[in-house]
Amino acid sequence: MTTINKSAWILFCLLIMFTAVTEAQEYRGTGRVNVAIVRNPFMASESILAEGLVDSLTALNATIGLNQAFELTENESAYSGWAREALVSRHLADLISANGKNEYFTVALLGSCSDLPGVLSGMQNMGPGEEEQVYHLAANIPHRVGLIYFDAHADVNTPETTLSGMYGGMDVALATGLYNDNNRLITGLDPPLPPSYVLLADVRDTDPREQELIDRLHFEALSTDDIRTLSENVRKQMDRLSSLTDVIYVHIDMDVLAPEEVRGHGLTAPDGPTSRELADCLELIFTYPKAAAIGIASTPYGPRDPDHLSRQAAVRLIQGAIRGVNKRE
């Protein structure tokens, strides 16, 4: 290849890279935030919609382009336990991947934190990552996905470290490749996230051996005070993740909040932020262009939320994210 041809090829690759990365993060081509709502078809997601989510986002200059759910096939429905969770995640991944390619900002209304690998898989595969555009190392190098995990629990347990045995307490471990590669691969999440791509936010309750694992793998963290005060550490961590990854997913288990707002959640922990405090933090986080999706999991509803405080809190958190996107230059 001649020097001229090499230069032209490099310029062409860089142009594609710039276009792909820019489009992957562009939600405001019409001056409005283009939102796709993706739902795990449990009653919790329907109850958040019924709380006026669509109208509240429209009032914030958002266009709801898609409002999607999925159903397991008859054969898939025959499975239970971990296999069923992986199949649910795969359906979520397919929806989120398509939405990203079509330049939507994703709002994921999830059943539990077991849905996490599916969201990450969808974001990982919603378009070519930067490395592919520059080096063409393979036909499909996925996005490098950063994860901000708001949860009173770290969910870095494995079957060897867990006290409770809960599958929902192992999803970050699964997503980072610490166990159960088979389920992770069913969801389409490949490769697993390096621990450096993960930020544990407001974790207040861990199992002893789980904490040893967190310390050994050097997971980064935000504290309750960081969230309440919008400390410099929030910006520092966003700068760090933005430099390491192509896109960032913000996951929220509602038990991260002050117990008074999620009384129907069975796993609350004391001293969490209020939904207004967390919404302000999310507003800051989503001013960063690589913050591409928000997911809400484990929202109390029905008899477990008789005064609607939890569902209203969930809507408030999503509003905070959209306000942040609106502030992008």
mmCIF file of N, CA and C in Angstrom, residues 16-87:
data_model
loop_
_atom_site.group_PDB
_atom_site.id
_atom_site.type_symbol
_atom_site.label_atom_id
_atom_site.label_comp_id
_atom_site.label_asym_id
_atom_site.label_seq_id
_atom_site.Cartn_x
_atom_site.Cartn_y
_atom_site.Cartn_z
ATOM 1 N N ILE A 16 -14.868 7.419 10.329
ATOM 2 C CA ILE A 16 -15.896 6.472 10.767
ATOM 3 C C ILE A 16 -15.948 6.422 12.282
ATOM 4 N N MET A 17 -14.767 6.405 12.925
ATOM 5 C CA MET A 17 -14.717 6.357 14.381
ATOM 6 C C MET A 17 -15.442 7.548 14.974
ATOM 7 N N PHE A 18 -15.155 8.734 14.464
ATOM 8 C CA PHE A 18 -15.759 9.943 15.009
ATOM 9 C C PHE A 18 -17.270 9.910 14.829
ATOM 10 N N THR A 19 -17.705 9.495 13.636
ATOM 11 C CA THR A 19 -19.126 9.449 13.350
ATOM 12 C C THR A 19 -19.835 8.450 14.241
ATOM 13 N N ALA A 20 -19.264 7.237 14.368
ATOM 14 C CA ALA A 20 -19.922 6.187 15.148
ATOM 15 C C ALA A 20 -20.022 6.562 16.609
ATOM 16 N N VAL A 21 -18.925 7.053 17.185
ATOM 17 C CA VAL A 21 -18.936 7.373 18.607
ATOM 18 C C VAL A 21 -19.855 8.546 18.888
ATOM 19 N N THR A 22 -19.837 9.560 17.990
ATOM 20 C CA THR A 22 -20.710 10.707 18.182
ATOM 21 C C THR A 22 -22.166 10.282 18.128
ATOM 22 N N GLU A 23 -22.527 9.470 17.113
ATOM 23 C CA GLU A 23 -23.909 9.059 16.970
ATOM 24 C C GLU A 23 -24.358 8.188 18.136
ATOM 25 N N ALA A 24 -23.455 7.372 18.658
ATOM 26 C CA ALA A 24 -23.832 6.485 19.756
ATOM 27 C C ALA A 24 -24.239 7.265 20.993
ATOM 28 N N GLN A 25 -23.755 8.498 21.121
ATOM 29 C CA GLN A 25 -24.056 9.303 22.290
ATOM 30 C C GLN A 25 -25.024 10.443 21.989
ATOM 31 N N GLU A 26 -25.600 10.511 20.791
ATOM 32 C CA GLU A 26 -26.420 11.649 20.410
ATOM 33 C C GLU A 26 -27.896 11.335 20.623
ATOM 34 N N TYR A 27 -28.510 12.030 21.579
ATOM 35 C CA TYR A 27 -29.925 11.806 21.858
ATOM 36 C C TYR A 27 -30.746 13.059 21.576
ATOM 37 N N ARG A 28 -30.079 14.136 21.110
ATOM 38 C CA ARG A 28 -30.774 15.413 21.044
ATOM 39 C C ARG A 28 -30.696 16.041 19.660
ATOM 40 N N GLY A 29 -30.740 15.210 18.636
ATOM 41 C CA GLY A 29 -30.639 15.735 17.284
ATOM 42 C C GLY A 29 -31.764 16.683 16.935
ATOM 43 N N THR A 30 -32.948 16.515 17.554
ATOM 44 C CA THR A 30 -34.093 17.369 17.277
ATOM 45 C C THR A 30 -34.270 18.437 18.349
ATOM 46 N N GLY A 31 -33.323 18.573 19.250
ATOM 47 C CA GLY A 31 -33.477 19.500 20.355
ATOM 48 C C GLY A 31 -34.218 18.894 21.535
ATOM 49 N N ARG A 32 -34.658 17.657 21.405
ATOM 50 C CA ARG A 32 -35.340 16.941 22.482
ATOM 51 C C ARG A 32 -34.576 15.655 22.790
ATOM 52 N N VAL A 33 -34.724 15.164 24.006
ATOM 53 C CA VAL A 33 -34.091 13.904 24.375
ATOM 54 C C VAL A 33 -34.948 12.758 23.834
ATOM 55 N N ASN A 34 -34.370 11.931 22.992
ATOM 56 C CA ASN A 34 -35.098 10.806 22.401
ATOM 57 C C ASN A 34 -34.957 9.588 23.309
ATOM 58 N N VAL A 35 -36.044 9.184 23.943
ATOM 59 C CA VAL A 35 -36.021 8.160 24.988
ATOM 60 C C VAL A 35 -36.697 6.885 24.507
ATOM 61 N N ALA A 36 -36.072 5.758 24.795
ATOM 62 C CA ALA A 36 -36.708 4.448 24.639
ATOM 63 C C ALA A 36 -36.865 3.832 26.023
ATOM 64 N N ILE A 37 -38.089 3.513 26.397
ATOM 65 C CA ILE A 37 -38.356 2.825 27.658
ATOM 66 C C ILE A 37 -38.390 1.328 27.383
ATOM 67 N N VAL A 38 -37.566 0.590 28.109
ATOM 68 C CA VAL A 38 -37.499 -0.867 27.972
ATOM 69 C C VAL A 38 -37.965 -1.477 29.284
ATOM 70 N N ARG A 39 -38.899 -2.428 29.208
ATOM 71 C CA ARG A 39 -39.510 -2.955 30.425
ATOM 72 C C ARG A 39 -39.360 -4.464 30.528
ATOM 73 N N ASN A 40 -38.886 -4.914 31.674
ATOM 74 C CA ASN A 40 -39.075 -6.304 32.050
ATOM 75 C C ASN A 40 -40.550 -6.430 32.414
ATOM 76 N N PRO A 41 -41.298 -7.349 31.802
ATOM 77 C CA PRO A 41 -42.757 -7.339 31.964
ATOM 78 C C PRO A 41 -43.235 -7.843 33.320
ATOM 79 N N PHE A 42 -42.757 -7.206 34.384
ATOM 80 C CA PHE A 42 -43.272 -7.453 35.716
ATOM 81 C C PHE A 42 -44.138 -6.271 36.114
ATOM 82 N N MET A 43 -44.967 -6.461 37.130
ATOM 83 C CA MET A 43 -45.886 -5.405 37.536
ATOM 84 C C MET A 43 -45.161 -4.155 38.012
ATOM 85 N N ALA A 44 -43.955 -4.295 38.538
ATOM 86 C CA ALA A 44 -43.227 -3.115 39.018
ATOM 87 C C ALA A 44 -43.023 -2.111 37.898
ATOM 88 N N SER A 45 -42.645 -2.575 36.711
ATOM 89 C CA SER A 45 -42.411 -1.648 35.607
ATOM 90 C C SER A 45 -43.712 -0.993 35.170
ATOM 91 N N GLU A 46 -44.799 -1.753 35.140
ATOM 92 C CA GLU A 46 -46.086 -1.179 34.766
ATOM 93 C C GLU A 46 -46.527 -0.138 35.790
ATOM 94 N N SER A 47 -46.229 -0.388 37.051
ATOM 95 C CA SER A 47 -46.657 0.541 38.095
ATOM 96 C C SER A 47 -45.890 1.855 38.030
ATOM 97 N N ILE A 48 -44.635 1.814 37.594
ATOM 98 C CA ILE A 48 -43.877 3.059 37.427
ATOM 99 C C ILE A 48 -44.446 3.861 36.265
ATOM 100 N N LEU A 49 -44.814 3.191 35.187
ATOM 101 C CA LEU A 49 -45.471 3.883 34.077
ATOM 102 C C LEU A 49 -46.772 4.520 34.543
ATOM 103 N N ALA A 50 -47.531 3.797 35.342
ATOM 104 C CA ALA A 50 -48.814 4.305 35.816
ATOM 105 C C ALA A 50 -48.657 5.493 36.751
ATOM 106 N N GLU A 51 -47.447 5.695 37.263
ATOM 107 C CA GLU A 51 -47.182 6.825 38.155
ATOM 108 C C GLU A 51 -46.963 8.114 37.370
ATOM 109 N N GLY A 52 -47.147 8.074 36.059
ATOM 110 C CA GLY A 52 -47.026 9.281 35.241
ATOM 111 C C GLY A 52 -45.648 9.497 34.666
ATOM 112 N N LEU A 53 -44.876 8.429 34.494
ATOM 113 C CA LEU A 53 -43.505 8.574 34.006
ATOM 114 C C LEU A 53 -43.447 9.249 32.646
ATOM 115 N N VAL A 54 -44.263 8.797 31.707
ATOM 116 C CA VAL A 54 -44.185 9.335 30.344
ATOM 117 C C VAL A 54 -44.492 10.826 30.339
ATOM 118 N N ASP A 55 -45.557 11.234 31.003
ATOM 119 C CA ASP A 55 -45.914 12.656 31.032
ATOM 120 C C ASP A 55 -44.829 13.483 31.712
ATOM 121 N N SER A 56 -44.237 12.943 32.766
ATOM 122 C CA SER A 56 -43.216 13.708 33.486
ATOM 123 C C SER A 56 -41.963 13.895 32.642
ATOM 124 N N LEU A 57 -41.615 12.907 31.817
ATOM 125 C CA LEU A 57 -40.445 13.044 30.952
ATOM 126 C C LEU A 57 -40.746 13.946 29.763
ATOM 127 N N THR A 58 -41.955 13.869 29.251
ATOM 128 C CA THR A 58 -42.352 14.763 28.157
ATOM 129 C C THR A 58 -42.267 16.216 28.613
ATOM 130 N N ALA A 59 -42.627 16.471 29.862
ATOM 131 C CA ALA A 59 -42.536 17.825 30.409
ATOM 132 C C ALA A 59 -41.095 18.306 30.507
ATOM 133 N N LEU A 60 -40.147 17.372 30.494
ATOM 134 C CA LEU A 60 -38.721 17.714 30.538
ATOM 135 C C LEU A 60 -38.099 17.711 29.142
ATOM 136 N N ASN A 61 -38.926 17.886 28.125
ATOM 137 C CA ASN A 61 -38.442 18.007 26.745
ATOM 138 C C ASN A 61 -37.952 16.682 26.180
ATOM 139 N N ALA A 62 -38.535 15.584 26.648
ATOM 140 C CA ALA A 62 -38.179 14.268 26.127
ATOM 141 C C ALA A 62 -39.253 13.775 25.167
ATOM 142 N N THR A 63 -38.812 13.093 24.133
ATOM 143 C CA THR A 63 -39.717 12.412 23.213
ATOM 144 C C THR A 63 -39.629 10.916 23.492
ATOM 145 N N ILE A 64 -40.745 10.301 23.833
ATOM 146 C CA ILE A 64 -40.762 8.862 24.093
ATOM 147 C C ILE A 64 -40.956 8.163 22.752
ATOM 148 N N GLY A 65 -39.849 7.749 22.168
ATOM 149 C CA GLY A 65 -39.907 7.143 20.843
ATOM 150 C C GLY A 65 -40.349 5.704 20.874
ATOM 151 N N LEU A 66 -39.997 4.985 21.943
ATOM 152 C CA LEU A 66 -40.340 3.571 22.064
ATOM 153 C C LEU A 66 -40.700 3.262 23.511
ATOM 154 N N ASN A 67 -41.647 2.359 23.683
ATOM 155 C CA ASN A 67 -42.033 1.874 25.005
ATOM 156 C C ASN A 67 -42.223 0.372 24.850
ATOM 157 N N GLN A 68 -41.179 -0.399 25.183
ATOM 158 C CA GLN A 68 -41.109 -1.797 24.778
ATOM 159 C C GLN A 68 -41.054 -2.746 25.967
ATOM 160 N N ALA A 69 -41.701 -3.880 25.793
ATOM 161 C CA ALA A 69 -41.537 -5.003 26.712
ATOM 162 C C ALA A 69 -41.317 -6.250 25.861
ATOM 163 N N PHE A 70 -41.136 -7.376 26.501
ATOM 164 C CA PHE A 70 -40.898 -8.617 25.773
ATOM 165 C C PHE A 70 -41.624 -9.743 26.492
ATOM 166 N N GLU A 71 -41.728 -10.859 25.838
ATOM 167 C CA GLU A 71 -42.284 -12.058 26.456
ATOM 168 C C GLU A 71 -41.354 -13.230 26.186
ATOM 169 N N LEU A 72 -41.195 -14.079 27.166
ATOM 170 C CA LEU A 72 -40.459 -15.313 26.942
ATOM 171 C C LEU A 72 -41.273 -16.229 26.026
ATOM 172 N N THR A 73 -40.583 -16.982 25.203
ATOM 173 C CA THR A 73 -41.272 -17.962 24.376
ATOM 174 C C THR A 73 -41.787 -19.103 25.255
ATOM 175 N N GLU A 74 -42.623 -19.950 24.677
ATOM 176 C CA GLU A 74 -43.159 -21.077 25.441
ATOM 177 C C GLU A 74 -42.040 -21.984 25.939
ATOM 178 N N ASN A 75 -41.060 -22.232 25.086
ATOM 179 C CA ASN A 75 -39.941 -23.086 25.498
ATOM 180 C C ASN A 75 -39.112 -22.425 26.595
ATOM 181 N N GLU A 76 -38.880 -21.105 26.462
ATOM 182 C CA GLU A 76 -38.101 -20.395 27.478
ATOM 183 C C GLU A 76 -38.826 -20.379 28.817
ATOM 184 N N SER A 77 -40.143 -20.264 28.776
ATOM 185 C CA SER A 77 -40.929 -20.183 30.010
ATOM 186 C C SER A 77 -40.877 -21.468 30.818
ATOM 187 N N ALA A 78 -40.449 -22.549 30.189
ATOM 188 C CA ALA A 78 -40.340 -23.821 30.910
ATOM 189 C C ALA A 78 -39.184 -23.819 31.900
ATOM 190 N N TYR A 79 -38.247 -22.886 31.730
ATOM 191 C CA TYR A 79 -37.086 -22.834 32.614
ATOM 192 C C TYR A 79 -37.395 -21.996 33.850
ATOM 193 N N SER A 80 -36.653 -22.247 34.909
ATOM 194 C CA SER A 80 -36.784 -21.475 36.141
ATOM 195 C C SER A 80 -35.391 -21.159 36.664
ATOM 196 N N GLY A 81 -35.349 -20.416 37.763
ATOM 197 C CA GLY A 81 -34.077 -20.149 38.422
ATOM 198 C C GLY A 81 -33.100 -19.381 37.562
ATOM 199 N N TRP A 82 -31.832 -19.757 37.661
ATOM 200 C CA TRP A 82 -30.768 -19.020 37.004
ATOM 201 C C TRP A 82 -30.911 -19.040 35.489
ATOM 202 N N ALA A 83 -31.348 -20.159 34.923
ATOM 203 C CA ALA A 83 -31.495 -20.239 33.473
ATOM 204 C C ALA A 83 -32.547 -19.250 32.984
ATOM 205 N N ARG A 84 -33.649 -19.153 33.696
ATOM 206 C CA ARG A 84 -34.705 -18.215 33.308
ATOM 207 C C ARG A 84 -34.199 -16.775 33.382
ATOM 208 N N GLU A 85 -33.460 -16.460 34.442
ATOM 209 C CA GLU A 85 -32.917 -15.102 34.578
ATOM 210 C C GLU A 85 -32.015 -14.759 33.389
ATOM 211 N N ALA A 86 -31.214 -15.714 32.947
ATOM 212 C CA ALA A 86 -30.327 -15.465 31.810
ATOM 213 C C ALA A 86 -31.118 -15.232 30.533
ATOM 214 N N LEU A 87 -32.203 -15.962 30.344
ATOM 215 C CA LEU A 87 -33.024 -15.794 29.147
ATOM 216 C C LEU A 87 -33.736 -14.444 29.151
#
